[in-house]
PDB file of C-alpha atoms in Angstrom:
ATOM      1  CA  UNK M   1      33.790  54.279  87.300  1.00 46.00           C
ATOM      2  CA  UNK M   2      35.102  53.354  83.871  1.00 52.00           C
ATOM      3  CA  UNK M   3      38.843  52.915  83.607  1.00 77.00           C
ATOM      4  CA  UNK M   4      40.708  56.231  83.546  1.00 78.00           C
ATOM      5  CA  UNK M   5      42.760  54.734  80.712  1.00 85.00           C
ATOM      6  CA  UNK M   6      39.625  54.198  78.627  1.00 91.00           C
ATOM      7  CA  UNK M   7      38.395  57.729  79.337  1.00 92.00           C
ATOM      8  CA  UNK M   8      41.761  59.158  78.336  1.00 91.00           C
ATOM      9  CA  UNK M   9      41.929  57.071  75.166  1.00 92.00           C
ATOM     10  CA  UNK M  10      38.370  57.952  74.175  1.00 93.00           C
ATOM     11  CA  UNK M  11      38.968  61.656  74.809  1.00 93.00           C
ATOM     12  CA  UNK M  12      42.137  61.460  72.721  1.00 91.00           C
ATOM     13  CA  UNK M  13      40.341  59.700  69.851  1.00 90.00           C
ATOM     14  CA  UNK M  14      37.503  62.243  69.787  1.00 91.00           C
ATOM     15  CA  UNK M  15      40.063  65.041  69.894  1.00 90.00           C
ATOM     16  CA  UNK M  16      41.763  63.544  66.854  1.00 87.00           C
ATOM     17  CA  UNK M  17      38.412  63.313  65.075  1.00 87.00           C
ATOM     18  CA  UNK M  18      37.587  66.983  65.576  1.00 89.00           C
ATOM     19  CA  UNK M  19      40.849  68.901  65.709  1.00 86.00           C
ATOM     20  CA  UNK M  20      44.214  69.282  64.046  1.00 80.00           C
ATOM     21  CA  UNK M  21      45.614  71.547  66.725  1.00 85.00           C
ATOM     22  CA  UNK M  22      47.698  69.550  69.253  1.00 87.00           C
ATOM     23  CA  UNK M  23      46.649  71.761  72.178  1.00 90.00           C
ATOM     24  CA  UNK M  24      42.964  71.168  71.412  1.00 90.00           C
ATOM     25  CA  UNK M  25      43.548  67.412  71.171  1.00 90.00           C
ATOM     26  CA  UNK M  26      45.520  67.470  74.436  1.00 91.00           C
ATOM     27  CA  UNK M  27      42.726  69.479  76.102  1.00 93.00           C
ATOM     28  CA  UNK M  28      40.170  66.876  74.987  1.00 94.00           C
ATOM     29  CA  UNK M  29      42.265  64.141  76.579  1.00 93.00           C
ATOM     30  CA  UNK M  30      42.601  66.036  79.870  1.00 93.00           C
ATOM     31  CA  UNK M  31      38.929  67.084  79.968  1.00 95.00           C
ATOM     32  CA  UNK M  32      37.773  63.501  79.473  1.00 94.00           C
ATOM     33  CA  UNK M  33      38.939  62.753  83.027  1.00 93.00           C
ATOM     34  CA  UNK M  34      37.672  65.889  84.764  1.00 94.00           C
ATOM     35  CA  UNK M  35      34.085  64.764  85.653  1.00 93.00           C
ATOM     36  CA  UNK M  36      35.402  61.939  87.860  1.00 90.00           C
ATOM     37  CA  UNK M  37      36.851  64.465  90.295  1.00 90.00           C
ATOM     38  CA  UNK M  38      33.490  64.047  92.048  1.00 89.00           C
ATOM     39  CA  UNK M  39      34.539  60.517  93.088  1.00 86.00           C
ATOM     40  CA  UNK M  40      35.520  59.927  96.721  1.00 83.00           C
ATOM     41  CA  UNK M  41      38.849  58.506  95.533  1.00 79.00           C
ATOM     42  CA  UNK M  42      39.688  61.911  94.037  1.00 83.00           C
ATOM     43  CA  UNK M  43      38.963  63.979  97.169  1.00 86.00           C
ATOM     44  CA  UNK M  44      42.676  64.618  97.741  1.00 88.00           C
ATOM     45  CA  UNK M  45      42.890  66.205  94.295  1.00 88.00           C
ATOM     46  CA  UNK M  46      39.871  68.359  95.088  1.00 92.00           C
ATOM     47  CA  UNK M  47      41.427  69.571  98.347  1.00 93.00           C
ATOM     48  CA  UNK M  48      44.648  70.418  96.495  1.00 92.00           C
ATOM     49  CA  UNK M  49      42.667  72.305  93.847  1.00 93.00           C
ATOM     50  CA  UNK M  50      40.871  74.400  96.472  1.00 95.00           C
ATOM     51  CA  UNK M  51      44.090  75.090  98.404  1.00 95.00           C
ATOM     52  CA  UNK M  52      45.880  76.043  95.172  1.00 94.00           C
ATOM     53  CA  UNK M  53      43.015  78.399  94.354  1.00 95.00           C
ATOM     54  CA  UNK M  54      43.295  80.056  97.772  1.00 97.00           C
ATOM     55  CA  UNK M  55      47.062  80.477  97.446  1.00 96.00           C
ATOM     56  CA  UNK M  56      46.747  81.941  93.950  1.00 95.00           C
ATOM     57  CA  UNK M  57      44.030  84.279  95.222  1.00 96.00           C
ATOM     58  CA  UNK M  58      46.296  85.572  98.008  1.00 96.00           C
ATOM     59  CA  UNK M  59      49.355  85.990  95.760  1.00 95.00           C
ATOM     60  CA  UNK M  60      47.432  87.758  92.996  1.00 94.00           C
ATOM     61  CA  UNK M  61      45.654  89.991  95.512  1.00 95.00           C
ATOM     62  CA  UNK M  62      48.997  91.068  96.964  1.00 95.00           C
ATOM     63  CA  UNK M  63      50.404  91.695  93.475  1.00 92.00           C
ATOM     64  CA  UNK M  64      47.235  93.603  92.529  1.00 92.00           C
ATOM     65  CA  UNK M  65      46.533  91.264  89.639  1.00 92.00           C
ATOM     66  CA  UNK M  66      43.166  89.710  88.693  1.00 92.00           C
ATOM     67  CA  UNK M  67      42.738  87.606  91.830  1.00 93.00           C
ATOM     68  CA  UNK M  68      39.441  86.083  90.716  1.00 93.00           C
ATOM     69  CA  UNK M  69      41.489  83.403  88.977  1.00 95.00           C
ATOM     70  CA  UNK M  70      41.926  81.911  92.452  1.00 95.00           C
ATOM     71  CA  UNK M  71      38.196  82.272  93.109  1.00 96.00           C
ATOM     72  CA  UNK M  72      37.367  80.375  89.916  1.00 96.00           C
ATOM     73  CA  UNK M  73      39.699  77.538  90.919  1.00 95.00           C
ATOM     74  CA  UNK M  74      38.046  77.357  94.356  1.00 95.00           C
ATOM     75  CA  UNK M  75      34.557  77.305  92.788  1.00 96.00           C
ATOM     76  CA  UNK M  76      35.636  74.479  90.491  1.00 95.00           C
ATOM     77  CA  UNK M  77      36.957  72.512  93.453  1.00 93.00           C
ATOM     78  CA  UNK M  78      33.819  73.136  95.518  1.00 95.00           C
ATOM     79  CA  UNK M  79      31.615  71.837  92.693  1.00 94.00           C
ATOM     80  CA  UNK M  80      33.460  68.524  92.803  1.00 93.00           C
ATOM     81  CA  UNK M  81      33.474  68.498  96.608  1.00 92.00           C
ATOM     82  CA  UNK M  82      29.695  68.844  96.924  1.00 92.00           C
ATOM     83  CA  UNK M  83      28.763  66.695  93.907  1.00 89.00           C
ATOM     84  CA  UNK M  84      27.808  63.068  94.326  1.00 86.00           C
ATOM     85  CA  UNK M  85      29.497  60.662  91.948  1.00 83.00           C
ATOM     86  CA  UNK M  86      27.853  60.565  88.509  1.00 85.00           C
ATOM     87  CA  UNK M  87      25.576  63.379  89.538  1.00 88.00           C
ATOM     88  CA  UNK M  88      25.901  66.998  88.491  1.00 92.00           C
ATOM     89  CA  UNK M  89      29.352  66.731  86.899  1.00 93.00           C
ATOM     90  CA  UNK M  90      28.080  63.924  84.639  1.00 93.00           C
ATOM     91  CA  UNK M  91      25.123  65.902  83.285  1.00 95.00           C
ATOM     92  CA  UNK M  92      24.584  68.259  80.351  1.00 95.00           C
ATOM     93  CA  UNK M  93      24.168  71.216  82.722  1.00 96.00           C
ATOM     94  CA  UNK M  94      27.360  70.140  84.437  1.00 95.00           C
ATOM     95  CA  UNK M  95      29.186  70.164  81.104  1.00 96.00           C
ATOM     96  CA  UNK M  96      28.009  73.730  80.422  1.00 96.00           C
ATOM     97  CA  UNK M  97      29.134  75.033  83.819  1.00 96.00           C
ATOM     98  CA  UNK M  98      32.385  73.039  84.029  1.00 96.00           C
ATOM     99  CA  UNK M  99      33.445  73.955  80.492  1.00 96.00           C
ATOM    100  CA  UNK M 100      32.691  77.639  81.152  1.00 96.00           C
ATOM    101  CA  UNK M 101      34.726  77.580  84.370  1.00 96.00           C
ATOM    102  CA  UNK M 102      37.686  75.707  82.873  1.00 95.00           C
ATOM    103  CA  UNK M 103      37.697  77.935  79.786  1.00 95.00           C
ATOM    104  CA  UNK M 104      37.660  81.054  81.979  1.00 95.00           C
ATOM    105  CA  UNK M 105      40.499  79.695  84.132  1.00 95.00           C
ATOM    106  CA  UNK M 106      42.657  78.945  81.100  1.00 94.00           C
ATOM    107  CA  UNK M 107      41.968  82.284  79.399  1.00 93.00           C
ATOM    108  CA  UNK M 108      42.409  84.378  82.536  1.00 94.00           C
ATOM    109  CA  UNK M 109      45.478  82.462  83.678  1.00 93.00           C
ATOM    110  CA  UNK M 110      47.029  82.783  80.232  1.00 91.00           C
ATOM    111  CA  UNK M 111      46.421  86.539  80.121  1.00 91.00           C
ATOM    112  CA  UNK M 112      47.999  86.978  83.579  1.00 92.00           C
ATOM    113  CA  UNK M 113      51.125  85.072  82.539  1.00 89.00           C
ATOM    114  CA  UNK M 114      51.409  87.152  79.385  1.00 87.00           C
ATOM    115  CA  UNK M 115      50.927  90.406  81.325  1.00 87.00           C
ATOM    116  CA  UNK M 116      53.846  89.452  83.575  1.00 85.00           C
ATOM    117  CA  UNK M 117      56.075  89.170  80.500  1.00 79.00           C
ATOM    118  CA  UNK M 118      57.446  85.808  81.605  1.00 74.00           C
ATOM    119  CA  UNK M 119      58.044  84.687  78.028  1.00 73.00           C
ATOM    120  CA  UNK M 120      59.472  87.924  76.700  1.00 68.00           C
ATOM    121  CA  UNK M 121      58.883  88.330  72.976  1.00 67.00           C
ATOM    122  CA  UNK M 122      58.751  84.606  72.326  1.00 65.00           C
ATOM    123  CA  UNK M 123      56.739  83.985  69.175  1.00 65.00           C
ATOM    124  CA  UNK M 124      54.557  81.276  70.719  1.00 76.00           C
ATOM    125  CA  UNK M 125      54.117  82.852  74.165  1.00 83.00           C
ATOM    126  CA  UNK M 126      50.300  82.791  73.946  1.00 83.00           C
ATOM    127  CA  UNK M 127      50.374  79.138  72.975  1.00 85.00           C
ATOM    128  CA  UNK M 128      52.800  78.302  75.781  1.00 86.00           C
ATOM    129  CA  UNK M 129      50.789  80.176  78.432  1.00 88.00           C
ATOM    130  CA  UNK M 130      47.682  78.151  77.541  1.00 90.00           C
ATOM    131  CA  UNK M 131      49.702  74.928  77.614  1.00 89.00           C
ATOM    132  CA  UNK M 132      50.857  75.674  81.177  1.00 89.00           C
ATOM    133  CA  UNK M 133      47.273  75.842  82.438  1.00 89.00           C
ATOM    134  CA  UNK M 134      46.232  72.717  80.545  1.00 90.00           C
ATOM    135  CA  UNK M 135      49.096  70.886  82.239  1.00 89.00           C
ATOM    136  CA  UNK M 136      47.894  72.326  85.565  1.00 88.00           C
ATOM    137  CA  UNK M 137      44.416  70.902  84.908  1.00 88.00           C
ATOM    138  CA  UNK M 138      45.979  67.553  83.988  1.00 89.00           C
ATOM    139  CA  UNK M 139      47.766  67.406  87.353  1.00 88.00           C
ATOM    140  CA  UNK M 140      44.452  67.777  89.176  1.00 87.00           C
ATOM    141  CA  UNK M 141      42.402  65.555  86.860  1.00 87.00           C
ATOM    142  CA  UNK M 142      44.550  62.798  85.374  1.00 85.00           C
ATOM    143  CA  UNK M 143      45.755  59.732  87.192  1.00 81.00           C
ATOM    144  CA  UNK M 144      49.349  60.449  88.217  1.00 81.00           C
ATOM    145  CA  UNK M 145      50.513  57.637  85.960  1.00 84.00           C
ATOM    146  CA  UNK M 146      49.079  59.474  82.967  1.00 83.00           C
ATOM    147  CA  UNK M 147      50.379  63.014  83.541  1.00 85.00           C
ATOM    148  CA  UNK M 148      53.815  62.463  82.010  1.00 87.00           C
ATOM    149  CA  UNK M 149      52.562  60.154  79.197  1.00 86.00           C
ATOM    150  CA  UNK M 150      49.920  62.753  78.309  1.00 87.00           C
ATOM    151  CA  UNK M 151      52.622  65.420  77.975  1.00 86.00           C
ATOM    152  CA  UNK M 152      54.620  63.051  75.770  1.00 87.00           C
ATOM    153  CA  UNK M 153      51.499  62.447  73.678  1.00 84.00           C
ATOM    154  CA  UNK M 154      51.112  66.205  73.270  1.00 86.00           C
ATOM    155  CA  UNK M 155      54.748  66.436  72.138  1.00 84.00           C
ATOM    156  CA  UNK M 156      54.101  63.730  69.547  1.00 83.00           C
ATOM    157  CA  UNK M 157      50.937  65.487  68.401  1.00 79.00           C
ATOM    158  CA  UNK M 158      52.824  68.742  68.038  1.00 80.00           C
ATOM    159  CA  UNK M 159      55.303  66.948  65.797  1.00 78.00           C
ATOM    160  CA  UNK M 160      52.526  65.370  63.701  1.00 74.00           C
ATOM    161  CA  UNK M 161      50.221  68.404  63.639  1.00 71.00           C
ATOM    162  CA  UNK M 162      52.352  71.571  63.843  1.00 70.00           C
ATOM    163  CA  UNK M 163      49.210  73.702  63.607  1.00 65.00           C
ATOM    164  CA  UNK M 164      49.440  76.480  66.197  1.00 69.00           C
ATOM    165  CA  UNK M 165      46.283  78.320  65.144  1.00 72.00           C
ATOM    166  CA  UNK M 166      44.075  78.475  68.216  1.00 81.00           C
ATOM    167  CA  UNK M 167      41.071  80.640  69.005  1.00 85.00           C
ATOM    168  CA  UNK M 168      38.580  80.787  71.874  1.00 89.00           C
ATOM    169  CA  UNK M 169      36.063  78.611  70.040  1.00 89.00           C
ATOM    170  CA  UNK M 170      38.564  75.783  69.558  1.00 89.00           C
ATOM    171  CA  UNK M 171      39.650  75.919  73.216  1.00 92.00           C
ATOM    172  CA  UNK M 172      36.067  75.872  74.526  1.00 94.00           C
ATOM    173  CA  UNK M 173      34.877  73.191  72.126  1.00 93.00           C
ATOM    174  CA  UNK M 174      37.812  70.918  72.932  1.00 93.00           C
ATOM    175  CA  UNK M 175      36.851  71.127  76.620  1.00 96.00           C
ATOM    176  CA  UNK M 176      33.217  70.316  75.809  1.00 96.00           C
ATOM    177  CA  UNK M 177      34.221  67.360  73.632  1.00 95.00           C
ATOM    178  CA  UNK M 178      36.385  65.929  76.404  1.00 95.00           C
ATOM    179  CA  UNK M 179      33.700  66.327  79.075  1.00 96.00           C
ATOM    180  CA  UNK M 180      30.990  64.888  76.829  1.00 96.00           C
ATOM    181  CA  UNK M 181      33.198  61.921  75.924  1.00 95.00           C
ATOM    182  CA  UNK M 182      33.226  60.982  79.608  1.00 94.00           C
ATOM    183  CA  UNK M 183      29.433  60.915  79.774  1.00 95.00           C
ATOM    184  CA  UNK M 184      29.206  58.856  76.591  1.00 95.00           C
ATOM    185  CA  UNK M 185      31.608  56.236  77.911  1.00 94.00           C
ATOM    186  CA  UNK M 186      29.872  56.040  81.303  1.00 93.00           C
ATOM    187  CA  UNK M 187      26.528  55.489  79.594  1.00 93.00           C
ATOM    188  CA  UNK M 188      27.807  52.086  78.459  1.00 93.00           C
ATOM    189  CA  UNK M 189      28.197  50.934  82.071  1.00 90.00           C
ATOM    190  CA  UNK M 190      25.485  49.218  84.114  1.00 89.00           C
ATOM    191  CA  UNK M 191      25.142  52.309  86.354  1.00 88.00           C
ATOM    192  CA  UNK M 192      24.269  54.647  83.482  1.00 90.00           C
ATOM    193  CA  UNK M 193      24.381  58.457  83.707  1.00 93.00           C
ATOM    194  CA  UNK M 194      21.881  61.101  84.808  1.00 93.00           C
ATOM    195  CA  UNK M 195      22.245  63.256  81.725  1.00 93.00           C
ATOM    196  CA  UNK M 196      19.436  65.663  82.677  1.00 94.00           C
ATOM    197  CA  UNK M 197      20.391  66.022  86.352  1.00 92.00           C
ATOM    198  CA  UNK M 198      19.291  67.990  88.410  1.00 87.00           C
ATOM    199  CA  UNK M 199      16.146  68.492  86.323  1.00 90.00           C
ATOM    200  CA  UNK M 200      15.574  64.750  86.167  1.00 90.00           C
ATOM    201  CA  UNK M 201      17.031  61.727  87.913  1.00 87.00           C
ATOM    202  CA  UNK M 202      16.386  59.480  84.909  1.00 92.00           C
ATOM    203  CA  UNK M 203      19.389  57.405  83.904  1.00 93.00           C
ATOM    204  CA  UNK M 204      20.549  57.009  80.331  1.00 93.00           C
ATOM    205  CA  UNK M 205      22.338  53.931  79.085  1.00 93.00           C
ATOM    206  CA  UNK M 206      23.898  52.381  76.001  1.00 93.00           C
ATOM    207  CA  UNK M 207      21.337  53.711  73.532  1.00 94.00           C
ATOM    208  CA  UNK M 208      22.176  57.301  74.502  1.00 94.00           C
ATOM    209  CA  UNK M 209      25.885  56.568  74.134  1.00 94.00           C
ATOM    210  CA  UNK M 210      25.482  54.998  70.682  1.00 95.00           C
ATOM    211  CA  UNK M 211      23.304  57.825  69.336  1.00 95.00           C
ATOM    212  CA  UNK M 212      25.660  60.475  70.747  1.00 95.00           C
ATOM    213  CA  UNK M 213      28.687  58.738  69.270  1.00 92.00           C
ATOM    214  CA  UNK M 214      27.063  58.473  65.836  1.00 92.00           C
ATOM    215  CA  UNK M 215      26.177  62.180  65.888  1.00 91.00           C
ATOM    216  CA  UNK M 216      29.730  63.140  66.877  1.00 90.00           C
ATOM    217  CA  UNK M 217      31.268  61.000  64.143  1.00 86.00           C
ATOM    218  CA  UNK M 218      28.958  62.523  61.519  1.00 84.00           C
ATOM    219  CA  UNK M 219      29.831  66.030  62.717  1.00 84.00           C
ATOM    220  CA  UNK M 220      33.530  65.207  62.695  1.00 83.00           C
ATOM    221  CA  UNK M 221      33.440  63.888  59.126  1.00 77.00           C
ATOM    222  CA  UNK M 222      31.051  66.331  57.484  1.00 76.00           C
ATOM    223  CA  UNK M 223      31.749  69.579  59.288  1.00 69.00           C
ATOM    224  CA  UNK M 224      34.990  69.648  61.272  1.00 68.00           C
ATOM    225  CA  UNK M 225      38.323  69.515  59.487  1.00 64.00           C
ATOM    226  CA  UNK M 226      39.897  67.111  61.968  1.00 68.00           C
ATOM    227  CA  UNK M 227      42.372  64.288  61.719  1.00 65.00           C
ATOM    228  CA  UNK M 228      39.729  61.832  60.469  1.00 61.00           C
ATOM    229  CA  UNK M 229      38.951  63.927  57.407  1.00 64.00           C
ATOM    230  CA  UNK M 230      42.653  64.233  56.648  1.00 65.00           C
ATOM    231  CA  UNK M 231      43.109  60.491  57.057  1.00 65.00           C
ATOM    232  CA  UNK M 232      40.160  59.656  54.796  1.00 63.00           C
ATOM    233  CA  UNK M 233      41.472  62.066  52.200  1.00 63.00           C
ATOM    234  CA  UNK M 234      44.904  60.445  52.363  1.00 61.00           C
ATOM    235  CA  UNK M 235      43.661  56.838  52.208  1.00 63.00           C
ATOM    236  CA  UNK M 236      40.789  57.256  49.773  1.00 60.00           C
ATOM    237  CA  UNK M 237      41.794  60.242  47.680  1.00 58.00           C
ATOM    238  CA  UNK M 238      41.167  58.285  44.492  1.00 49.00           C
ATOM    239  CA  UNK M 239      37.732  57.099  45.584  1.00 48.00           C
ATOM    240  CA  UNK M 240      34.318  58.694  45.420  1.00 47.00           C
ATOM    241  CA  UNK M 241      33.812  58.493  49.212  1.00 48.00           C
ATOM    242  CA  UNK M 242      36.421  61.078  50.063  1.00 48.00           C
ATOM    243  CA  UNK M 243      35.452  63.254  47.098  1.00 51.00           C
ATOM    244  CA  UNK M 244      31.887  63.293  48.357  1.00 47.00           C
ATOM    245  CA  UNK M 245      32.977  64.172  51.892  1.00 50.00           C
ATOM    246  CA  UNK M 246      35.345  66.925  50.749  1.00 50.00           C
ATOM    247  CA  UNK M 247      32.793  68.406  48.353  1.00 49.00           C
ATOM    248  CA  UNK M 248      30.113  68.325  51.038  1.00 47.00           C
ATOM    249  CA  UNK M 249      32.484  69.962  53.509  1.00 49.00           C
ATOM    250  CA  UNK M 250      33.371  72.709  51.015  1.00 56.00           C
ATOM    251  CA  UNK M 251      29.716  73.214  50.164  1.00 48.00           C
ATOM    252  CA  UNK M 252      28.738  73.597  53.819  1.00 45.00           C
ATOM    253  CA  UNK M 253      31.666  75.889  54.651  1.00 47.00           C
TER     254      UNK M 253
END
């Protein structure tokens, strides 16, 4: 298992490459640690996730609110419980299912909080409700030493990138980027990753990681208006390189 610090840093860097929104960047950081919940050292977190899901299910059922939020949390926990390390959760199919589940949990949880009127008419209530569930995912997925620093990082990002525009696509894609960053980093280890599991048990190594990283960097520069594009524009605004990138970006979109 690669260092949780490296996974967090890599997820943060990719988030900065693709997004300007601090919540999306924070979500990438948190998601980069989620696949390792299949590790035996994380079983306590998995048990807590399942128990939390059951409690939420009971409370919401009593309150006659959408109780399937608790069911989704239990399903997420059970996936980690029954997965072998670097198996399903470290595959492309795993990314699709995990990202769909996490996205649904965040969206449904956010809508429930808003329906309860906990934030009144606060201008950023939608933003805050999503943040609460991202922090919840960080508690179950990040090393305890990183939970508070990650929140501080988010605060710093919010100061640097006060962009509160957030749609479903950005939320979902930030989760996918974080999960995929974990697979890329693990491919550089001697154990490799079973990217096509359960369809194939073949392991992928450094070459897969390098190609994937190159593709992501190209996408970040040429298509997505993330921090990297802003930085290149700031540093090289008088040079042809940034002019080419900006013109290409405007041409494509």
